Coordinates of C-alpha atoms and ligand atoms in Angstrom, one line a residue:
R1 CA 0.0 -0.2 0.0
Q2 CA 3.3 1.9 -0.2
G3 CA 2.4 5.2 -2.3
S4 CA -0.9 5.5 -1.4
L5 CA -0.7 6.3 2.2
H6 CA 0.5 9.5 4.2
P7 CA 4.1 10.4 3.9
T8 CA 4.6 9.9 7.7
A9 CA 3.3 6.4 7.6
A10 CA 6.5 5.0 7.8
H11 CA 6.8 6.2 11.5
H12 CA 3.2 5.1 12.4
D13 CA 2.5 3.8 15.7
R14 CA -0.1 1.2 15.1
L15 CA -1.1 1.4 19.2
H16 CA -1.2 4.9 19.0
N17 CA 1.0 5.3 22.0
G18 CA -0.1 2.3 24.3
L19 CA -3.9 3.8 23.9
F20 CA -4.5 0.9 21.9
I21 CA -3.9 -2.7 22.8
D22 CA -2.5 -5.5 21.0
S23 CA -5.2 -8.0 21.7
F24 CA -8.2 -7.5 19.0
D25 CA -8.5 -9.7 15.9
E26 CA -7.0 -7.2 13.1
E27 CA -9.6 -8.8 10.5
S28 CA -12.5 -8.1 12.8
C29 CA -11.8 -4.2 12.6
H30 CA -9.0 -2.7 9.9
S31 CA -9.4 0.8 11.5
R32 CA -8.1 0.3 14.2
Y33 CA -4.6 -0.4 13.5
Q34 CA -4.4 0.8 10.1
S35 CA -5.4 4.6 10.8
A36 CA -2.5 5.3 12.3
M37 CA -1.0 4.7 8.8
Y38 CA -3.4 7.4 7.3
R39 CA -2.9 10.1 10.0
G40 CA -0.5 12.5 8.7
N41 CA -0.7 14.3 12.6
P42 CA 0.4 11.6 15.1
G43 CA -1.6 13.4 17.7
R44 CA -1.0 14.1 21.2
R45 CA 0.7 11.2 23.5
P46 CA -1.8 10.1 26.3
S47 CA -0.5 9.9 29.8
A48 CA 0.7 7.0 31.5
Y49 CA -2.1 7.2 33.9
L50 CA -4.6 7.7 31.2
I51 CA -3.4 4.0 29.6
S52 CA -3.4 2.4 32.9
K53 CA -6.9 3.9 33.6
L54 CA -8.0 2.8 30.5
R55 CA -6.6 -0.9 31.1
R56 CA -8.7 -1.1 34.2
H57 CA -11.5 0.0 32.8
E58 CA -11.6 -2.5 29.9
A59 CA -11.2 -5.1 32.8
L60 CA -14.3 -3.6 34.9
Q61 CA -16.4 -3.7 31.0
R62 CA -15.3 -7.5 30.6
R63 CA -16.2 -8.6 34.1
C64 CA -19.4 -6.7 34.3
G65 CA -20.6 -6.5 30.7
P66 CA -23.4 -8.3 29.1
G67 CA -23.4 -12.0 29.2
T68 CA -21.6 -12.3 32.8
A69 CA -23.4 -13.4 35.8
A70 CA -22.7 -9.9 37.3
Y71 CA -25.0 -8.4 34.5
S72 CA -27.8 -10.8 35.0
N73 CA -27.7 -9.9 38.4
A74 CA -27.9 -6.2 38.0
L75 CA -30.7 -6.5 35.6
E76 CA -32.8 -8.4 38.2
Q77 CA -31.9 -5.8 40.6
L78 CA -33.1 -3.0 38.0
K79 CA -36.5 -5.4 37.3
S80 CA -37.4 -5.6 41.3
G81 CA -36.4 -1.4 41.5
K82 CA -35.1 -2.1 45.1
R83 CA -31.6 -0.7 45.6
N84 CA -28.5 -2.9 46.2
A85 CA -26.7 -1.4 48.8
S86 CA -23.5 -2.8 47.6
P87 CA -23.8 -3.8 43.9
E88 CA -20.9 -6.0 42.5
C89 CA -21.0 -3.6 39.4
A90 CA -22.9 -0.4 38.4
Y91 CA -23.8 0.7 35.1
I92 CA -24.5 3.9 32.6
V93 CA -26.0 3.8 29.7
S94 CA -25.8 6.2 26.8
I95 CA -28.8 6.9 24.8
S96 CA -28.5 7.6 21.2
Y97 CA -30.5 10.4 19.5
S98 CA -30.1 13.1 17.3
G99 CA -27.2 13.7 14.3
L100 CA -24.0 11.4 14.5
G101 CA -22.0 14.0 16.3
N102 CA -24.2 14.8 19.0
R103 CA -24.1 10.9 19.2
I104 CA -20.6 10.5 19.2
L105 CA -19.9 13.2 22.0
A106 CA -22.9 11.9 24.3
A107 CA -21.1 8.8 24.0
A108 CA -17.7 10.3 24.5
S109 CA -19.0 11.9 27.7
A110 CA -20.6 9.0 29.2
F111 CA -17.8 6.9 28.9
L112 CA -15.5 9.7 30.4
Y113 CA -18.3 9.4 33.5
A114 CA -18.0 6.1 33.8
V115 CA -14.3 5.6 34.1
L116 CA -14.4 8.6 36.7
T117 CA -17.0 6.6 38.7
H118 CA -16.4 2.9 38.1
R119 CA -19.4 2.1 36.0
V120 CA -19.7 0.0 32.9
L121 CA -20.6 2.1 29.7
L122 CA -23.2 0.6 27.8
V123 CA -24.6 2.4 24.4
D124 CA -28.1 2.7 23.2
P125 CA -27.8 0.7 19.8
S126 CA -30.4 3.0 18.1
N127 CA -29.9 5.0 15.3
E128 CA -27.3 2.6 13.8
M129 CA -24.8 3.1 16.5
D130 CA -24.8 -0.5 16.2
D131 CA -24.1 -0.3 12.7
L132 CA -20.7 2.0 12.6
F133 CA -17.9 1.4 15.0
C134 CA -16.3 -1.7 16.1
E135 CA -16.2 -2.7 19.6
P136 CA -14.0 -0.6 21.8
F137 CA -13.2 -3.0 24.8
P138 CA -11.8 -6.3 24.2
D139 CA -13.6 -9.4 24.7
T140 CA -17.2 -8.1 25.9
T141 CA -19.6 -5.7 24.1
W142 CA -20.3 -2.1 24.9
L143 CA -23.9 -2.1 23.1
L144 CA -27.0 -2.3 25.1
P145 CA -28.4 -5.9 24.6
R146 CA -32.0 -6.1 23.7
G147 CA -34.5 -6.8 26.4
F148 CA -33.3 -3.7 29.0
P149 CA -36.2 -3.5 31.4
M150 CA -36.7 0.1 30.9
T151 CA -38.4 -0.5 27.8
N152 CA -39.2 3.3 27.3
Y153 CA -35.9 4.2 28.0
T154 CA -35.2 5.8 24.1
S155 CA -38.3 8.2 24.8
F156 CA -37.5 9.7 28.6
G157 CA -37.4 13.3 28.4
V158 CA -37.4 16.4 30.7
D159 CA -41.1 14.9 32.7
T160 CA -39.7 11.6 33.2
A161 CA -40.6 10.8 37.0
E162 CA -37.4 8.7 37.2
S163 CA -35.0 11.6 36.2
Y164 CA -32.8 12.9 38.6
G165 CA -33.9 16.4 38.5
N166 CA -37.7 15.7 38.9
M167 CA -36.5 12.8 41.9
V168 CA -34.9 16.4 43.7
R169 CA -37.8 18.4 42.8
N170 CA -40.3 16.2 44.2
K171 CA -38.0 15.3 47.2
V172 CA -37.8 11.7 46.5
I173 CA -34.3 12.0 46.9
G174 CA -32.0 14.8 48.4
S175 CA -29.5 17.0 46.4
S176 CA -27.5 20.5 46.8
G177 CA -30.7 22.2 46.8
V178 CA -32.5 20.3 49.4
A179 CA -30.3 19.0 52.6
A180 CA -28.9 15.5 51.2
D181 CA -30.6 12.7 52.6
A182 CA -27.9 10.6 54.6
S183 CA -30.1 7.5 54.6
T184 CA -29.5 5.8 51.6
A185 CA -32.7 3.3 51.7
R186 CA -34.9 6.0 49.8
L187 CA -32.6 5.6 46.9
P188 CA -34.0 3.9 43.8
A189 CA -32.1 1.3 41.8
F190 CA -32.5 3.6 38.5
A191 CA -32.1 7.2 37.6
Y192 CA -32.6 9.2 34.3
V193 CA -29.9 11.9 33.7
H194 CA -31.7 14.2 31.5
L195 CA -28.8 16.9 30.0
H196 CA -30.5 17.5 26.7
N197 CA -30.5 21.3 25.9
D198 CA -33.8 21.9 28.0
A199 CA -32.7 20.5 31.4
T200 CA -33.6 22.4 34.1
V201 CA -31.4 23.7 37.4
E202 CA -32.3 20.4 39.2
D203 CA -31.0 18.3 36.2
N204 CA -28.0 20.2 36.3
Y205 CA -27.4 19.5 39.8
F206 CA -25.9 16.7 38.0
F207 CA -22.6 18.6 37.9
C208 CA -22.6 19.3 41.6
D209 CA -20.5 16.8 44.1
D210 CA -23.3 16.7 46.8
D211 CA -25.6 15.1 44.0
Q212 CA -22.5 13.3 42.9
R213 CA -22.2 11.7 46.2
L214 CA -25.9 10.5 45.5
L215 CA -25.9 9.4 42.0
R216 CA -22.9 7.0 43.1
R217 CA -25.1 4.7 45.1
I218 CA -27.6 4.4 42.4
Q219 CA -26.9 1.0 40.7
W220 CA -28.4 2.1 37.1
L221 CA -28.1 5.3 35.4
A222 CA -29.3 6.4 31.5
M223 CA -27.9 9.7 30.5
R224 CA -29.4 11.6 27.5
T225 CA -27.7 14.5 26.2
D226 CA -26.8 15.9 22.8
S227 CA -23.8 17.9 23.9
Y228 CA -20.3 17.2 25.3
I229 CA -20.8 17.6 28.8
V230 CA -17.1 17.0 29.6
P231 CA -16.2 20.7 30.9
G232 CA -18.8 20.2 33.3
L233 CA -17.5 17.2 34.5
F234 CA -14.0 19.5 35.2
L235 CA -16.0 21.3 37.6
V236 CA -17.0 18.7 39.9
Q237 CA -14.4 18.7 42.3
A238 CA -14.3 14.9 43.4
F239 CA -13.2 14.4 39.9
Q240 CA -10.8 17.1 39.4
D241 CA -7.6 14.8 40.8
E242 CA -8.5 11.8 38.7
L243 CA -8.9 14.2 35.6
D244 CA -5.6 15.9 36.0
L245 CA -3.5 12.6 36.4
M246 CA -5.1 11.4 33.1
F247 CA -5.3 14.6 31.2
P248 CA -2.5 16.9 31.6
E249 CA -3.0 18.5 28.7
R250 CA -6.9 19.6 28.9
D251 CA -7.0 20.2 25.4
A252 CA -6.8 16.9 24.3
V253 CA -9.5 15.4 26.2
F254 CA -12.0 14.2 23.7
H255 CA -8.7 14.0 21.3
H256 CA -7.8 10.9 23.3
I257 CA -11.2 9.5 24.0
G258 CA -12.1 9.8 20.5
R259 CA -9.3 8.0 19.0
Y260 CA -9.7 5.3 21.8
L261 CA -13.4 4.9 21.5
F262 CA -14.6 5.3 17.9
H263 CA -13.0 2.8 15.1
P264 CA -14.9 3.0 12.0
N265 CA -16.2 -0.9 11.2
N266 CA -14.9 -2.5 8.1
H267 CA -17.8 -1.0 6.1
V268 CA -17.1 2.7 7.0
W269 CA -13.4 1.9 7.0
G270 CA -13.5 0.7 3.0
L271 CA -15.7 4.0 2.3
V272 CA -12.8 5.8 4.2
T273 CA -9.7 4.2 2.9
R274 CA -11.0 4.0 -1.1
Y275 CA -11.6 7.8 -1.2
Y276 CA -8.6 8.9 0.6
D277 CA -6.4 6.6 -1.7
A278 CA -8.6 7.9 -4.7
Y279 CA -8.4 11.5 -3.8
L280 CA -6.8 12.6 -1.1
A281 CA -3.3 10.6 -0.9
A282 CA -1.4 12.1 -3.6
A283 CA -1.7 15.5 -2.5
Q284 CA 1.2 17.3 -0.9
Q285 CA -1.5 18.9 1.5
R286 CA -4.9 18.1 2.3
V287 CA -7.4 20.8 3.4
G288 CA -10.7 19.9 5.1
I289 CA -13.7 22.3 4.7
Q290 CA -16.7 21.9 6.6
V291 CA -19.9 23.6 5.4
R292 CA -22.5 22.5 7.9
V293 CA -26.1 23.4 5.9
F294 CA -29.1 23.4 8.4
G295 CA -32.7 22.8 7.5
V296 CA -33.5 24.8 4.0
Q297 CA -30.9 27.3 4.2
P298 CA -30.4 28.6 0.7
N299 CA -27.1 28.4 -1.2
S300 CA -25.1 31.5 0.1
P301 CA -22.8 33.4 -1.6
E302 CA -21.7 35.4 1.2
L303 CA -20.8 32.1 3.0
L304 CA -18.6 31.0 -0.2
E305 CA -16.9 34.2 -0.3
Q306 CA -16.1 33.9 3.8
I307 CA -14.5 30.3 2.8
T308 CA -12.4 31.9 0.1
S309 CA -11.5 35.0 1.9
C310 CA -10.6 33.1 5.1
T311 CA -9.1 30.2 3.0
Q312 CA -6.9 32.8 1.1
K313 CA -6.1 35.4 4.2
Q314 CA -4.6 32.8 5.9
K315 CA -2.4 30.6 3.3
L316 CA -4.6 27.7 3.5
L317 CA -5.2 27.8 -0.2
P318 CA -3.8 29.9 -2.8
E319 CA -5.3 33.0 -4.2
V320 CA -6.1 32.8 -8.1
L321 CA -5.1 34.9 -11.1
A322 CA -7.2 37.0 -13.3
T323 CA -8.9 35.1 -16.6
G324 CA -6.3 35.6 -18.9
A325 CA -3.5 36.8 -16.8
P326 CA 0.0 34.8 -17.6
T327 CA 0.5 31.7 -15.6
T328 CA 3.7 30.3 -13.6
S329 CA 6.0 27.7 -15.1
P330 CA 5.2 24.3 -15.1
A331 CA 7.9 23.4 -12.3
S332 CA 5.5 24.5 -9.6
R333 CA 3.0 22.1 -10.8
A334 CA 5.0 19.3 -8.5
R335 CA 2.8 20.9 -5.4
S336 CA -0.7 20.2 -5.0
K337 CA -3.1 20.6 -2.5
A338 CA -6.2 18.6 -2.2
V339 CA -9.6 20.3 -0.8
L340 CA -11.9 17.9 0.7
V341 CA -15.5 19.7 0.8
T342 CA -18.1 18.1 3.4
S343 CA -21.7 19.5 3.2
L344 CA -25.5 18.1 2.6
K345 CA -25.4 20.6 -0.5
S346 CA -22.9 20.5 -3.3
W347 CA -23.1 24.0 -4.6
Y348 CA -20.2 25.3 -2.5
Y349 CA -18.2 22.6 -3.5
E350 CA -19.1 23.2 -7.3
K351 CA -18.0 26.5 -6.8
L352 CA -14.8 26.4 -5.6
K353 CA -13.9 23.8 -7.7
S354 CA -14.7 26.0 -10.6
M355 CA -12.9 28.6 -9.0
Y356 CA -9.3 26.6 -9.3
W357 CA -10.4 24.9 -12.8
E358 CA -11.1 28.2 -14.4
H359 CA -8.5 30.2 -12.7
A360 CA -4.6 29.3 -12.0
A361 CA -3.3 29.7 -8.9
V362 CA -1.0 32.5 -8.2
T363 CA 1.5 30.1 -6.8
G364 CA 1.1 27.5 -10.0
E365 CA 0.0 24.8 -7.1
A366 CA -2.6 22.2 -8.6
V367 CA -5.7 22.6 -6.5
S368 CA -8.1 19.6 -6.7
V369 CA -11.5 19.8 -4.9
H370 CA -13.3 16.7 -3.8
Q371 CA -16.7 16.2 -2.3
P372 CA -17.4 12.7 -1.4
S373 CA -21.3 12.8 -0.9
H374 CA -24.4 15.4 -0.9
E375 CA -26.9 13.8 1.2
E376 CA -29.2 17.3 0.9
Y377 CA -30.8 16.8 4.2
Q378 CA -30.4 15.4 7.6
R379 CA -31.7 11.8 7.6
S380 CA -30.1 10.8 11.0
G381 CA -30.8 6.9 11.5
A382 CA -30.8 6.0 8.1
R383 CA -28.5 3.5 7.4
S384 CA -26.6 4.7 4.2
H385 CA -26.8 8.2 5.2
E386 CA -24.9 7.3 8.6
H387 CA -22.4 5.5 7.1
K388 CA -21.4 8.3 4.8
A389 CA -21.5 10.7 7.7
W390 CA -19.1 8.6 9.7
A391 CA -16.8 8.3 6.7
E392 CA -17.1 12.1 6.3
I393 CA -16.2 13.0 9.7
Y394 CA -13.6 10.3 9.7
L395 CA -12.2 11.5 6.1
L396 CA -12.3 15.3 7.6
S397 CA -10.2 14.3 10.4
L398 CA -7.4 13.0 8.3
T399 CA -7.2 16.2 7.0
D400 CA -4.0 18.6 7.5
V401 CA -5.8 21.7 7.9
L402 CA -9.6 22.3 9.0
V403 CA -12.1 25.3 8.4
T404 CA -15.3 24.6 10.1
T405 CA -18.6 26.4 10.1
G406 CA -18.6 26.3 13.7
M407 CA -21.5 25.3 16.1
S408 CA -21.4 21.7 15.0
T409 CA -20.8 18.6 16.7
F410 CA -20.1 17.1 13.1
G411 CA -17.1 19.4 12.6
Y412 CA -16.0 19.2 16.7
V413 CA -15.3 15.2 16.2
A414 CA -13.4 15.5 13.3
Q415 CA -11.1 18.2 14.9
G416 CA -10.7 16.0 18.0
L417 CA -10.1 12.7 16.0
G418 CA -7.5 14.8 13.7
G419 CA -6.0 16.4 16.7
V420 CA -6.6 19.7 14.8
R421 CA -7.3 23.3 15.9
P422 CA -9.7 24.2 13.3
W423 CA -9.9 27.3 11.7
V424 CA -13.7 28.7 12.7
L425 CA -15.8 30.9 10.2
Y426 CA -17.6 33.4 12.1
K427 CA -21.1 33.5 12.4
S428 CA -22.5 36.8 10.6
T429 CA -25.4 38.8 12.4
N430 CA -26.7 39.8 9.0
S431 CA -26.5 37.0 6.5
S432 CA -25.8 39.3 3.8
V433 CA -22.4 40.5 5.1
V434 CA -19.4 38.9 5.2
P435 CA -17.8 38.8 8.5
D436 CA -14.5 40.4 8.9
P437 CA -12.1 38.6 9.8
P438 CA -13.7 36.3 8.0
C439 CA -12.5 33.3 10.1
G440 CA -10.3 32.5 13.5
W441 CA -8.0 29.8 14.4
D442 CA -9.9 28.3 17.5
V443 CA -8.5 28.2 20.7
S444 CA -8.9 24.6 21.4
M445 CA -9.2 21.5 19.5
E446 CA -12.3 20.7 22.2
P447 CA -15.9 20.0 21.4
C448 CA -17.8 23.2 22.8
F449 CA -20.1 21.9 25.5
H450 CA -23.2 24.2 24.1
K451 CA -25.5 24.2 27.4
P452 CA -23.1 24.6 30.4
P453 CA -25.0 24.5 33.7
S454 CA -25.7 28.0 35.3
Y455 CA -25.6 27.3 38.8
D456 CA -22.8 27.5 41.2
C457 CA -23.2 24.4 43.7
R458 CA -20.4 25.7 46.1
L459 CA -22.2 29.1 46.4
K460 CA -25.5 27.6 45.8
Q461 CA -26.6 30.3 43.5
W462 CA -26.7 31.3 39.8
A463 CA -23.1 30.9 38.8
A464 CA -21.2 33.9 37.6
D465 CA -19.0 33.3 34.8
I466 CA -17.1 30.1 35.2
S467 CA -14.6 31.1 32.6
K468 CA -13.3 33.8 34.6
D469 CA -12.7 31.8 37.8
V470 CA -11.1 28.4 35.9
P471 CA -8.2 28.9 33.8
Y472 CA -8.8 26.0 31.4
I473 CA -12.4 26.8 30.7
Q474 CA -13.3 29.3 28.2
H475 CA -16.2 30.7 26.1
C476 CA -16.4 29.0 22.8
D477 CA -15.2 31.4 19.6
D478 CA -18.3 30.2 17.7
L479 CA -21.0 30.0 20.7
S480 CA -20.6 32.8 23.5
W481 CA -22.6 30.9 26.5
G482 CA -20.5 27.7 25.6
L483 CA -17.9 26.4 27.5
K484 CA -14.8 24.4 26.3
L485 CA -11.2 23.1 27.6
V486 CA -8.2 24.8 26.6
Ligands
GDP501 P1 -24.5 18.6 14.0 O1 -26.1 18.8 13.8 O2 -24.1 19.8 13.0 O3 -24.1 19.5 15.4 O4 -24.0 17.8 13.3 P2 -24.3 16.1 14.1 O5 -23.7 15.3 13.1 O6 -24.9 15.8 15.0 O7 -25.7 16.3 12.9 C1 -25.8 16.4 11.9 C2 -26.4 15.4 10.5 O8 -26.6 15.9 9.5 C3 -24.7 14.4 10.3 O9 -24.9 13.2 11.6 C4 -25.4 13.8 9.2 O10 -26.2 12.9 9.1 C5 -25.9 15.1 8.2 N1 -24.8 15.7 7.6 C6 -24.8 17.3 8.0 N2 -23.4 17.7 7.5 C7 -23.0 16.6 6.4 C8 -21.9 16.2 5.8 O11 -21.1 17.1 5.3 N3 -21.7 15.1 5.4 C9 -22.7 14.1 5.2 N4 -22.8 13.0 4.9 N5 -23.9 14.4 6.2 C10 -24.0 15.3 6.8

């Protein structure tokens, strides 16, 4: 395969500096050990402590996961509704809904919470989550098996009586706001953690230490979030020492978790590698441009201009000569750039491609422009649509430079997996005006937590600006009230 792979492929570390282990069957998941050959950016080095935590967590998943006696016992406990005071194993189910980027960030968040609280992570297989990835943990499954007793868990919402927030509000259990009930007799076997964007103040007590002390004693949790809640976990005092040891570089949390957990299955890996080898491998540099189009947004000449002005001002792509201007000597043809556009629409790609065909680049570089698909509308849950979405997120993550439209979990996953700080296209308040500057280099590659808690657990009052108190948490460039790790 030499020649079609990235120039640094010879130096690849197939185990990503110890993030993965060697014991998986290679045939069942080609991407796990091949991905390093396709990555120009080898990425950050995980800490020895993170690696040891992952190995211990893998053992937990194996010991307590589906098919074990511990799992059967825990299911019986859940069916009985009675709390076991000292259960052998505890669980968190990550509910899978919304777009693929959201689902990946939700599962990553639930995983980090699972590691911090010694829970087994089980991923709800809805919306094709069982047909996109390889198993991340050896000799067990991370997929929630059929027959889960809470049969309607996928439809849980803000009003669900078993939600932690509602149980607190209805004084079924104690919490930060109410004096915590020292007696554990009243604690249920199951709680639903509602962290969707309509979460209430009580739901957000999840991010408070007192509440974590209660939640720790509940054997089964099911979590619904469409966001990357990890910056919120950094606000829980009880988790801070562990997080510091696991992630001495706080801007690389999703980078490590994402690379550890999300390996395209063989079908999706075929989509990724065939496309990469055919259209991107030969270029000297790959530039990814993610153009997220929501709903029926019309094609926007202003956004197109913003993309060209951002990429040219920042020297990510060359400027072009006027039609008829004398072109540079053929010697410069040796330099080439491949542009990967991902979008639901093909218009932006068509325009960029035409521009670099009809006009010569001032540098003489050959610029090729490619777009794998244009699905027109979001169709979450449709199999081939999901496969393409995952393949395109992954392809974006293999580019050397990334430009994103911001506020998109699709782009966040790509930048984190790639280990790339993206250039974010600023949103204009007036869609007929191109913002100036058109884009900025993001403060970190971490995803933005779109709906952080607004309650200060320690002071028991509405929070002031958390970003002012915590040096490694800042507001997001693409969403002023969002928070991200830097
Ligand atoms: P977000 O809504 O931008 O935060 O990203 P999500 O991934 O959560 O949801 C958007 C969904 O729309 C994706 O998962 C895809 O199903 C679809 N989608 C959006 N943009 C693209 C794209 O560029 N390519 C493909 N194939 N699908 C896309």
